[in-house]
mmCIF file of N, CA and C in Angstrom:
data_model
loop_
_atom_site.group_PDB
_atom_site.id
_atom_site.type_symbol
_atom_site.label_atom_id
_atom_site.label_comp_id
_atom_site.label_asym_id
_atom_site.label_seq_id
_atom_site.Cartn_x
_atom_site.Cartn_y
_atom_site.Cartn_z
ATOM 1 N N UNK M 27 0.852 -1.169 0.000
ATOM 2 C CA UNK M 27 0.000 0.000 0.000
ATOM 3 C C UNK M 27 0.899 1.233 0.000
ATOM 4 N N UNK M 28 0.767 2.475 -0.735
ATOM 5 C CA UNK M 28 1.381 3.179 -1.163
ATOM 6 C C UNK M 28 0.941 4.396 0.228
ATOM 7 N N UNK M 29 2.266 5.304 0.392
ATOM 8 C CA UNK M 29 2.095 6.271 1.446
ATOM 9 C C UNK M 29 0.737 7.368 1.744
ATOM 10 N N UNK M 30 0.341 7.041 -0.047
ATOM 11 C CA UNK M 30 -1.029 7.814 -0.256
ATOM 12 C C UNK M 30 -1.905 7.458 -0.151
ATOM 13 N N UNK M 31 -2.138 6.013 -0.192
ATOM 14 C CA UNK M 31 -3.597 5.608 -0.001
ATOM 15 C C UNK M 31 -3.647 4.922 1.332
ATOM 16 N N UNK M 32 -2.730 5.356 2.514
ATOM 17 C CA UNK M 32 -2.982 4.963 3.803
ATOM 18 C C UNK M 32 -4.178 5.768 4.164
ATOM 19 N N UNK M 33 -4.754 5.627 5.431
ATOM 20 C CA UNK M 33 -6.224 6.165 6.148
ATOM 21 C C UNK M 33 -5.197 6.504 7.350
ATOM 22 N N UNK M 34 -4.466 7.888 6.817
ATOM 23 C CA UNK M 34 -3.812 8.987 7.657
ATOM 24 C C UNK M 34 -4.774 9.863 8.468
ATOM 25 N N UNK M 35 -4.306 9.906 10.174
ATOM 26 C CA UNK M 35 -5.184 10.704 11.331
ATOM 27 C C UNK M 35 -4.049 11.364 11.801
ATOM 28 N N UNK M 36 -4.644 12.670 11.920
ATOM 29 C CA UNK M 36 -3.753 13.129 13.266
ATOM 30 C C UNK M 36 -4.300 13.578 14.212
ATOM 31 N N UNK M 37 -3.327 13.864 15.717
ATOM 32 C CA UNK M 37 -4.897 14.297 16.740
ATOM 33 C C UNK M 37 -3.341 14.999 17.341
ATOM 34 N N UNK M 38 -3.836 16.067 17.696
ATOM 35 C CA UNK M 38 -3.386 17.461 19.078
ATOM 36 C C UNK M 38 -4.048 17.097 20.044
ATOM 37 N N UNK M 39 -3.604 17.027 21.493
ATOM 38 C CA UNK M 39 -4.447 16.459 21.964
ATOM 39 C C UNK M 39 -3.329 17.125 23.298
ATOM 40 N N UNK M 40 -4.210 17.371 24.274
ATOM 41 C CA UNK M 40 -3.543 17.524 25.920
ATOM 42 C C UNK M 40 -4.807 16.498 26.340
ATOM 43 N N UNK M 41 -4.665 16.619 28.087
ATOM 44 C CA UNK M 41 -5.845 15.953 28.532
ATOM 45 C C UNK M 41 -6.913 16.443 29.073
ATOM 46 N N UNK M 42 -7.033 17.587 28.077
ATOM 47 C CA UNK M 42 -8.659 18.024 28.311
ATOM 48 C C UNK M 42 -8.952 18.275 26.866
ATOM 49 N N UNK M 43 -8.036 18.218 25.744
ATOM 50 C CA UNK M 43 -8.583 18.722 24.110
ATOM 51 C C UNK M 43 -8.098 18.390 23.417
ATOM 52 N N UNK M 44 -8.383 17.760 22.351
ATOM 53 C CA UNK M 44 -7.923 16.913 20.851
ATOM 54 C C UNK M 44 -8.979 17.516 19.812
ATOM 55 N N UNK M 45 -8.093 17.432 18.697
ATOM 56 C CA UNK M 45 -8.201 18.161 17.624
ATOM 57 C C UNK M 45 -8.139 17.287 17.180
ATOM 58 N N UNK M 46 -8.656 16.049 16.175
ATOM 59 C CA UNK M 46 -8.761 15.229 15.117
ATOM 60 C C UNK M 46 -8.586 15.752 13.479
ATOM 61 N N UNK M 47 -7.596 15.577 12.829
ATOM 62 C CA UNK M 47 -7.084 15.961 11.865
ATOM 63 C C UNK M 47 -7.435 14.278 10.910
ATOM 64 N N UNK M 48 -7.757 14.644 9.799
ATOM 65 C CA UNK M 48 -8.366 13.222 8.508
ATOM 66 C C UNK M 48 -8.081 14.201 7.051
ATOM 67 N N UNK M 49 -7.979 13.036 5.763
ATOM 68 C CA UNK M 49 -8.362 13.492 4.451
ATOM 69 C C UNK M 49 -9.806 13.558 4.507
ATOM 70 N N UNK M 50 -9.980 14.630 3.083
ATOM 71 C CA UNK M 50 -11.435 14.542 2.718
ATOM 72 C C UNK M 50 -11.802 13.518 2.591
ATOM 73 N N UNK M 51 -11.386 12.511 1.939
ATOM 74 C CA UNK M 51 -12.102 11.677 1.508
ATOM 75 C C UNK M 51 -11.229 10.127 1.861
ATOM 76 N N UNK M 52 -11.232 10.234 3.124
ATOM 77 C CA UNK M 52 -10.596 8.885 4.109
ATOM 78 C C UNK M 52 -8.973 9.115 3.701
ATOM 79 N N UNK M 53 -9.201 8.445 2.081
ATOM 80 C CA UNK M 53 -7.823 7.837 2.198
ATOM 81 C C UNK M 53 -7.173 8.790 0.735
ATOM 82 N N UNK M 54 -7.641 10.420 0.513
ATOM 83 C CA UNK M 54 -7.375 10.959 -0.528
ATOM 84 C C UNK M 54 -7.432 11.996 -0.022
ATOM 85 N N UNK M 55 -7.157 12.881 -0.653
ATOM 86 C CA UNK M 55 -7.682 14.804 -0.734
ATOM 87 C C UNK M 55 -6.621 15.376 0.247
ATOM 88 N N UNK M 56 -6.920 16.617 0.427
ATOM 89 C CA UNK M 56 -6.472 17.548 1.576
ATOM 90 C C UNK M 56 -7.107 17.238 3.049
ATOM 91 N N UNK M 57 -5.883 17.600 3.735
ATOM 92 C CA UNK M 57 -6.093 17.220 5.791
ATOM 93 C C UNK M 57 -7.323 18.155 5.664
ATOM 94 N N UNK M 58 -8.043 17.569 6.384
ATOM 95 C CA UNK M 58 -9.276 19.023 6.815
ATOM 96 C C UNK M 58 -9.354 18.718 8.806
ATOM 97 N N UNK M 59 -9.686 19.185 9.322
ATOM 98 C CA UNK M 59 -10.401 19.257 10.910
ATOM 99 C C UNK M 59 -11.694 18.347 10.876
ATOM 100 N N UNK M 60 -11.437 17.365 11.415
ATOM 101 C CA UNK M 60 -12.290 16.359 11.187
ATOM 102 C C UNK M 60 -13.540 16.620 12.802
ATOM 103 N N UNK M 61 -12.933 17.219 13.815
ATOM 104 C CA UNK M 61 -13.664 17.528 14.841
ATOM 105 C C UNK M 61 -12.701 17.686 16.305
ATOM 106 N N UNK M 62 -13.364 18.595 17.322
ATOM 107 C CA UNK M 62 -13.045 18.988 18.381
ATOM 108 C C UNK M 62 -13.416 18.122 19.271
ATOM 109 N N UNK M 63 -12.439 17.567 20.441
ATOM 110 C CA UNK M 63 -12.912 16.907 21.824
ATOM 111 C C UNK M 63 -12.670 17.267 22.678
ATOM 112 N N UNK M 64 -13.441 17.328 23.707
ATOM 113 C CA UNK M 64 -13.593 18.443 25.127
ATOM 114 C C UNK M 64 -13.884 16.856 26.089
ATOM 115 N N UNK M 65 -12.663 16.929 27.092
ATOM 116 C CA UNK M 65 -12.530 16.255 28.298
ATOM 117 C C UNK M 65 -12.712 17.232 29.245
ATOM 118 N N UNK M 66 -13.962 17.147 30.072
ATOM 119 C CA UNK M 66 -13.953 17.853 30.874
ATOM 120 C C UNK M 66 -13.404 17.776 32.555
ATOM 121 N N UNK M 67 -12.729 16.507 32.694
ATOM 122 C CA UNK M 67 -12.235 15.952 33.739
ATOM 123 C C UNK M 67 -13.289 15.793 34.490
ATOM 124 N N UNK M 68 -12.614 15.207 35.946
ATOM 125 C CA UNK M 68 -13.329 14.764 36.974
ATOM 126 C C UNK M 68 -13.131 15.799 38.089
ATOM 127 N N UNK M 69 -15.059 15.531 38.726
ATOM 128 C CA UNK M 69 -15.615 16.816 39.593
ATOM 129 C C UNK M 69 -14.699 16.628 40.421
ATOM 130 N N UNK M 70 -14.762 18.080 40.994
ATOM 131 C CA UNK M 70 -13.831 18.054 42.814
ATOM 132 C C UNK M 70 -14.540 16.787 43.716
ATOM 133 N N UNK M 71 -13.830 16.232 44.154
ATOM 134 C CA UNK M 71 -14.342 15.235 44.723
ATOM 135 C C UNK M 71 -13.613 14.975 45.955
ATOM 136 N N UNK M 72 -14.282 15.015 47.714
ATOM 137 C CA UNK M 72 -13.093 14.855 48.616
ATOM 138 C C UNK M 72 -12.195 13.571 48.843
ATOM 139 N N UNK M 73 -13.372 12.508 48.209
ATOM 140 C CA UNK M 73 -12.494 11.169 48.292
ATOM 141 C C UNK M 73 -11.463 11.342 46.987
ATOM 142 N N UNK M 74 -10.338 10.566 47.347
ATOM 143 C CA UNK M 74 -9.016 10.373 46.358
ATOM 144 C C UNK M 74 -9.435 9.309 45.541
ATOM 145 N N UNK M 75 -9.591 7.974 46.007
ATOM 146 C CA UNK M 75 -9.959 7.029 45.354
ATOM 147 C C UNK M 75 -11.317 7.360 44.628
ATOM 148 N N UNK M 76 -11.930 7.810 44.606
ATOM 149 C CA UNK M 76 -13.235 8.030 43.524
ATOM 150 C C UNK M 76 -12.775 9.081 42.688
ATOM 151 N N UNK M 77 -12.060 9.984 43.469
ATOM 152 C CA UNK M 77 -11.840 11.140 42.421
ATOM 153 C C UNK M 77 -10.908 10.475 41.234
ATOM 154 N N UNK M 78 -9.780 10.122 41.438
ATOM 155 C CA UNK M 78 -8.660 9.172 40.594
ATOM 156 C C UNK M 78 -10.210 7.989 39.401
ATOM 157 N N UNK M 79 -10.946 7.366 40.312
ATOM 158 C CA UNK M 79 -11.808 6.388 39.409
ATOM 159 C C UNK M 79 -12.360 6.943 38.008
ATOM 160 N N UNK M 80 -12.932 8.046 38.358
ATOM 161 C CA UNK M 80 -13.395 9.118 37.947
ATOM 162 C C UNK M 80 -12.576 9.261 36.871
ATOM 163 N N UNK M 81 -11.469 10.034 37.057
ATOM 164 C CA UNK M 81 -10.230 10.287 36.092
ATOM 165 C C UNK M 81 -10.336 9.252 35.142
ATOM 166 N N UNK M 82 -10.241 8.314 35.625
ATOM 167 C CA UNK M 82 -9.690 6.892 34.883
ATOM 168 C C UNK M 82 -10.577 7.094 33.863
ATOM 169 N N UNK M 83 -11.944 6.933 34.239
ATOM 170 C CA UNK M 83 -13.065 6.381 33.354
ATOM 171 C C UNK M 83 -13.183 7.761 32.117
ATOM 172 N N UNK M 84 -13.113 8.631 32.453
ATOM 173 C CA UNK M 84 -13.305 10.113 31.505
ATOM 174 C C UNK M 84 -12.315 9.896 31.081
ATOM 175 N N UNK M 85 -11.217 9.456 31.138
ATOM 176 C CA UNK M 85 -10.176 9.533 29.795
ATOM 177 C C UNK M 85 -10.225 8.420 28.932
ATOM 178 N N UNK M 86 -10.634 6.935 29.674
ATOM 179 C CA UNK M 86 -11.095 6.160 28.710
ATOM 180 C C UNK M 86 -12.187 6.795 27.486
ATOM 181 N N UNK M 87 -13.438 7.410 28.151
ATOM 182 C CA UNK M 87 -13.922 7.793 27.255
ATOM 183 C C UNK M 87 -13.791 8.728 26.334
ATOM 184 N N UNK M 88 -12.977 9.870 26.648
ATOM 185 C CA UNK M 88 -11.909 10.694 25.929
ATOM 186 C C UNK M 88 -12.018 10.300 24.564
ATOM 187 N N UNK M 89 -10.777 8.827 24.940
ATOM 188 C CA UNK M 89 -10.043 8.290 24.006
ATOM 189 C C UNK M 89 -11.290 7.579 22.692
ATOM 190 N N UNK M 90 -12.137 7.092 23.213
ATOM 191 C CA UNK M 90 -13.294 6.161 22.915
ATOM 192 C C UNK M 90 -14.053 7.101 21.761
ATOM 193 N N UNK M 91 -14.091 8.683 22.430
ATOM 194 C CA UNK M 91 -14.519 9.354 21.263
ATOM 195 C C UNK M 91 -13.901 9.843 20.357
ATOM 196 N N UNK M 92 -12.400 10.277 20.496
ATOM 197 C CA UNK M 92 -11.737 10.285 19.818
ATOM 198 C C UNK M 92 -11.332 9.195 18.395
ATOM 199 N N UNK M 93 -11.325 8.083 18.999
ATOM 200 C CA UNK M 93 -11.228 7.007 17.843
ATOM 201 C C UNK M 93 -12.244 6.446 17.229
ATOM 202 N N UNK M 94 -13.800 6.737 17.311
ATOM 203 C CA UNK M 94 -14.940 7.115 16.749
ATOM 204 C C UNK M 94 -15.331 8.020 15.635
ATOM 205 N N UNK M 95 -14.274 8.909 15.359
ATOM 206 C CA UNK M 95 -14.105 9.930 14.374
ATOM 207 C C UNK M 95 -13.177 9.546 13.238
ATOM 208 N N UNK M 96 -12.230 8.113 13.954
ATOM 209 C CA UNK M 96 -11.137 7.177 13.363
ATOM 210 C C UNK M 96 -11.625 6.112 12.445
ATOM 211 N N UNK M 97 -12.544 6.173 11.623
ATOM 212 C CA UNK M 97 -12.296 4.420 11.566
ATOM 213 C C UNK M 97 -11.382 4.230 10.347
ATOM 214 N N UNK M 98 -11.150 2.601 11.096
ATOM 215 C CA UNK M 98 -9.958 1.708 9.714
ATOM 216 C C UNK M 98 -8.931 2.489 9.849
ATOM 217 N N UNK M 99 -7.944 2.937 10.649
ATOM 218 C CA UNK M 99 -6.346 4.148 10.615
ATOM 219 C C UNK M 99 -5.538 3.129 10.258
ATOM 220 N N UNK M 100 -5.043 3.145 9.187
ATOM 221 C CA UNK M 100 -3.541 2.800 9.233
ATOM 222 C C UNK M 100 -2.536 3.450 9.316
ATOM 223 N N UNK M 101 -2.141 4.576 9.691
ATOM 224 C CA UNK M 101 -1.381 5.738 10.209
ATOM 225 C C UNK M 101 -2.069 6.826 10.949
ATOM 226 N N UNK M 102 -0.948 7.161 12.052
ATOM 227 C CA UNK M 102 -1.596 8.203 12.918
ATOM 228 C C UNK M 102 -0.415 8.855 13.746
ATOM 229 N N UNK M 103 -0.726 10.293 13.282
ATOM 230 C CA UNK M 103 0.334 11.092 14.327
ATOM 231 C C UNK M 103 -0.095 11.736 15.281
ATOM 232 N N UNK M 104 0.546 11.737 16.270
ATOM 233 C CA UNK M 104 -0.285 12.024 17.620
ATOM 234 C C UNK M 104 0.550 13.256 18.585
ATOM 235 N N UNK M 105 0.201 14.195 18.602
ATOM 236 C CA UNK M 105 1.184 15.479 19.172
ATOM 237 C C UNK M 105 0.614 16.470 20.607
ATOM 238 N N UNK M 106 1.173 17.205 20.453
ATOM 239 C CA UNK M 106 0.131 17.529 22.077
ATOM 240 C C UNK M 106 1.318 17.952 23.383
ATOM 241 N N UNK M 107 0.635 18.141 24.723
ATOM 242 C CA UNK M 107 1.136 18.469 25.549
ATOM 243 C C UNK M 107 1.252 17.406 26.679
ATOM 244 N N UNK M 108 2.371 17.388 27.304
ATOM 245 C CA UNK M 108 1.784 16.219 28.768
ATOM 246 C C UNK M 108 2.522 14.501 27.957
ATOM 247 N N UNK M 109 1.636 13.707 29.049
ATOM 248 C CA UNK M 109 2.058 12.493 29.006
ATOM 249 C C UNK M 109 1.079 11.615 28.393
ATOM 250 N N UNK M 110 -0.522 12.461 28.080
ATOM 251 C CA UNK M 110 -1.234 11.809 27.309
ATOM 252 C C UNK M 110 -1.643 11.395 26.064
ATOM 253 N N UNK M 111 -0.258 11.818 25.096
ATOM 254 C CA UNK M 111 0.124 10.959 24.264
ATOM 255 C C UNK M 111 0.489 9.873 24.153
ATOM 256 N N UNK M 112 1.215 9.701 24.775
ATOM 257 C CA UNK M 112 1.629 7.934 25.696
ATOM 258 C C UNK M 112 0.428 7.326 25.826
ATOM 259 N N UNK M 113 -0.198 7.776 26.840
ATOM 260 C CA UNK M 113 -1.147 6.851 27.408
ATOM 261 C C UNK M 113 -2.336 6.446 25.827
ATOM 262 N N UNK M 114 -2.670 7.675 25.630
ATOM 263 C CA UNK M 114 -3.420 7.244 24.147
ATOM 264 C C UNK M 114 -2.875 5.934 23.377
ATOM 265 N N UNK M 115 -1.401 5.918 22.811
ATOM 266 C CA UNK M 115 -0.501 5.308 22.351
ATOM 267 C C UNK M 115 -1.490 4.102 22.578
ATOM 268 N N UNK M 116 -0.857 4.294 23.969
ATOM 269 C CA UNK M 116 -1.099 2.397 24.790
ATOM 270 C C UNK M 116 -2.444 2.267 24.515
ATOM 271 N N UNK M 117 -3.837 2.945 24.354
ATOM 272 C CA UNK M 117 -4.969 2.714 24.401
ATOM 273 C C UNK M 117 -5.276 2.224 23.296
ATOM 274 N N UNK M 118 -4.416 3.036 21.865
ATOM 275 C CA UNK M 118 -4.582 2.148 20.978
ATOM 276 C C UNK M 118 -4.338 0.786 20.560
ATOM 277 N N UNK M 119 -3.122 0.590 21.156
ATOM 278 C CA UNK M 119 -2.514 -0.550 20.866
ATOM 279 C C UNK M 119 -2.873 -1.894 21.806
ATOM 280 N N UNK M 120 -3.945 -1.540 22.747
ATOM 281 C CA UNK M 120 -4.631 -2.287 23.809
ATOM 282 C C UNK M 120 -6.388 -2.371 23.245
ATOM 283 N N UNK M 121 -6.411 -2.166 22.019
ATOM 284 C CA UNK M 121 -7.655 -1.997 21.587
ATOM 285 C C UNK M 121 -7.420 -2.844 20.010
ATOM 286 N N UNK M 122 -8.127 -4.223 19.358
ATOM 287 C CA UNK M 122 -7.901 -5.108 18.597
ATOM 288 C C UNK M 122 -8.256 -4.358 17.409
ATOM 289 N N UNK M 123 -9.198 -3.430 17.457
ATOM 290 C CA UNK M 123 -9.115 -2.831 16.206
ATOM 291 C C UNK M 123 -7.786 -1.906 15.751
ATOM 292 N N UNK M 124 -7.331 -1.714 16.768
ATOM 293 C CA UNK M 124 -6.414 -0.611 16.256
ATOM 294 C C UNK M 124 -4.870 -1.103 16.707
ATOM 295 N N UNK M 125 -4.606 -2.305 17.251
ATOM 296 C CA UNK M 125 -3.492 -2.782 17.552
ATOM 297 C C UNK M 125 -2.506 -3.223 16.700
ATOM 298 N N UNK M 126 -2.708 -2.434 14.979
ATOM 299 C CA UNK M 126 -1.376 -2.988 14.543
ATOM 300 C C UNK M 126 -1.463 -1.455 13.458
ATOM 301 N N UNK M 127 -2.502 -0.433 13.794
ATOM 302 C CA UNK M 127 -2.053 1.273 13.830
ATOM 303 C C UNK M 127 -0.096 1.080 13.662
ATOM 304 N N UNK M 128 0.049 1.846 12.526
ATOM 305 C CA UNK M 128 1.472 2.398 12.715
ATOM 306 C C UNK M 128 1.123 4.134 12.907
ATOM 307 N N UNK M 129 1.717 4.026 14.162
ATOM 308 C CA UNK M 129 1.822 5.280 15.270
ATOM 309 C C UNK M 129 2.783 5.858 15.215
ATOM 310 N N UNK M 130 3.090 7.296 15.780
ATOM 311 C CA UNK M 130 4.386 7.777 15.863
ATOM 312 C C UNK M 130 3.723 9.460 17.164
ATOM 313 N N UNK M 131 4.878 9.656 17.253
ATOM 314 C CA UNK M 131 4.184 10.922 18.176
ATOM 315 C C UNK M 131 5.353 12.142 18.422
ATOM 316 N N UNK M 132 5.142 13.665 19.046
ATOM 317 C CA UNK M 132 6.154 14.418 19.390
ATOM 318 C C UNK M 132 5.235 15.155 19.992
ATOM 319 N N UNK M 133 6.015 15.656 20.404
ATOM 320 C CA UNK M 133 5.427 16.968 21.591
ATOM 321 C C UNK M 133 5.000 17.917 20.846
ATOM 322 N N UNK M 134 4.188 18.968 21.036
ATOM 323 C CA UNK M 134 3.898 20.174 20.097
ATOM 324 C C UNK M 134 3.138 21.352 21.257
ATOM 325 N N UNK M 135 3.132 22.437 21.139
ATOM 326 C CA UNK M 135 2.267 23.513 21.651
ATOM 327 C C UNK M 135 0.686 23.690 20.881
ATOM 328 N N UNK M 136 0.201 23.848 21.819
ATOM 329 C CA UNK M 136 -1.734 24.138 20.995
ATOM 330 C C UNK M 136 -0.987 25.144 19.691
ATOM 331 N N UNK M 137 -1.872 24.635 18.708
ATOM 332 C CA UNK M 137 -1.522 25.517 17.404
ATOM 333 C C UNK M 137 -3.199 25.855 16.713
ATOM 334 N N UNK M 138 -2.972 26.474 16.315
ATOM 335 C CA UNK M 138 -4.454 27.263 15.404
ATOM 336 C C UNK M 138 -4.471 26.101 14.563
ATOM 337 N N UNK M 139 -5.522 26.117 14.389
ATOM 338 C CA UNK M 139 -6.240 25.039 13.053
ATOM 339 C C UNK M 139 -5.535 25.163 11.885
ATOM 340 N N UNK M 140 -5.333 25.974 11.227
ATOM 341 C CA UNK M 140 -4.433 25.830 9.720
ATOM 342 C C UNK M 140 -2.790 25.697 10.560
ATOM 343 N N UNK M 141 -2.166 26.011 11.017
ATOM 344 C CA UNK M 141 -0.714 25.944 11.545
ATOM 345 C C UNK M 141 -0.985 23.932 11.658
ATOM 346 N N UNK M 142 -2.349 23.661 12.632
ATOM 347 C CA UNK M 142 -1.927 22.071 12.607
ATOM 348 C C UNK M 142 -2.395 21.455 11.420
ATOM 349 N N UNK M 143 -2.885 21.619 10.266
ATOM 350 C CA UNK M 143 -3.290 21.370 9.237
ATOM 351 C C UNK M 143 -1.820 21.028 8.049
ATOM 352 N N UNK M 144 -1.544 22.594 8.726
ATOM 353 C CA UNK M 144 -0.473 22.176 7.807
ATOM 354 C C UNK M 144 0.797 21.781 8.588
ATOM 355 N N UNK M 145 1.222 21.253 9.822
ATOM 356 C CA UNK M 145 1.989 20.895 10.477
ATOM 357 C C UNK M 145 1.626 18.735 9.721
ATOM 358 N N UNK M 146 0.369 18.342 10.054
ATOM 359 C CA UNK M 146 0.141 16.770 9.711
ATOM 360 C C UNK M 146 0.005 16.872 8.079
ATOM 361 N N UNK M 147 -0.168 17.811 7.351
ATOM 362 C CA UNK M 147 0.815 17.780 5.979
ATOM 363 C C UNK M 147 2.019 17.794 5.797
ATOM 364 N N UNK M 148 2.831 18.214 6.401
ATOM 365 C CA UNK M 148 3.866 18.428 6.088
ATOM 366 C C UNK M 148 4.536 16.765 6.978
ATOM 367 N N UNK M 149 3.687 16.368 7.632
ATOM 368 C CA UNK M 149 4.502 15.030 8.775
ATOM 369 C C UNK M 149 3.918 13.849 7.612
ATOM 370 N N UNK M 150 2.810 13.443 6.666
ATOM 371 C CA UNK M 150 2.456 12.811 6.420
ATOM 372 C C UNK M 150 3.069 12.942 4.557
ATOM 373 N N UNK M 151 3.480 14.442 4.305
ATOM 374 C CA UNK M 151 3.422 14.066 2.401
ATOM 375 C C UNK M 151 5.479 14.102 2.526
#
């Protein structure tokens, strides 16, 4: 399969916001903004152990919506702030649909919509 007709994603992402980056047309065209995700974390809570449970479960689902906007990836670059690139990483690769994703990742600062548009053009052509 040729570098062009992979089903290329990219996602910006800290752990409260991802930016889902796709072609028009899956596996052709120009990157467009495929959609915004808002983690709103977990309420103040005085217990630790519920508050942490909490955590857990909202980033699973995070991730859950995030790769809902994904289907069929055979490439994906993944950029962002923090350590929840990693953890995404692992979510994919702990998930049978997406466990043989060729992944890659780097750190990046929040960028405006065309700056990351054309940042996963320039990582993918």
């Amino acid at each position: 399969m040729s570098q062009k007709n992979k089903k290329q994603f990219g996602v910006w992402m800290d752990s409260h916001n991802a930016t889902i980056v796709g072609r028009e047309d899956v596996d052709n065209g120009e990157f467009i903004i495929l959609d915004h995700i808002k983690n709103n974390g977990a309420d103040n809570n005085s217990n630790e152990k519920t508050a942490h449970n909490q955590e857990i479960a909202l980033t699973q689902k995070f991730f859950k919506e995030i790769t809902r906007k994904m289907p069929n990836i055979d490439a994906i670059h993944i950029t962002g702030t923090g350590q929840i690139q990693e953890q995404f990483i692992s979510f994919l690769a702990d998930t049978a649909q997406y466990k043989n994703v060729e992944s890659s990742e780097c750190t990046s600062n929040k960028m405006s919509d065309e700056a990351l548009l054309e940042f996963f053009k320039n990582r993918f052509n």
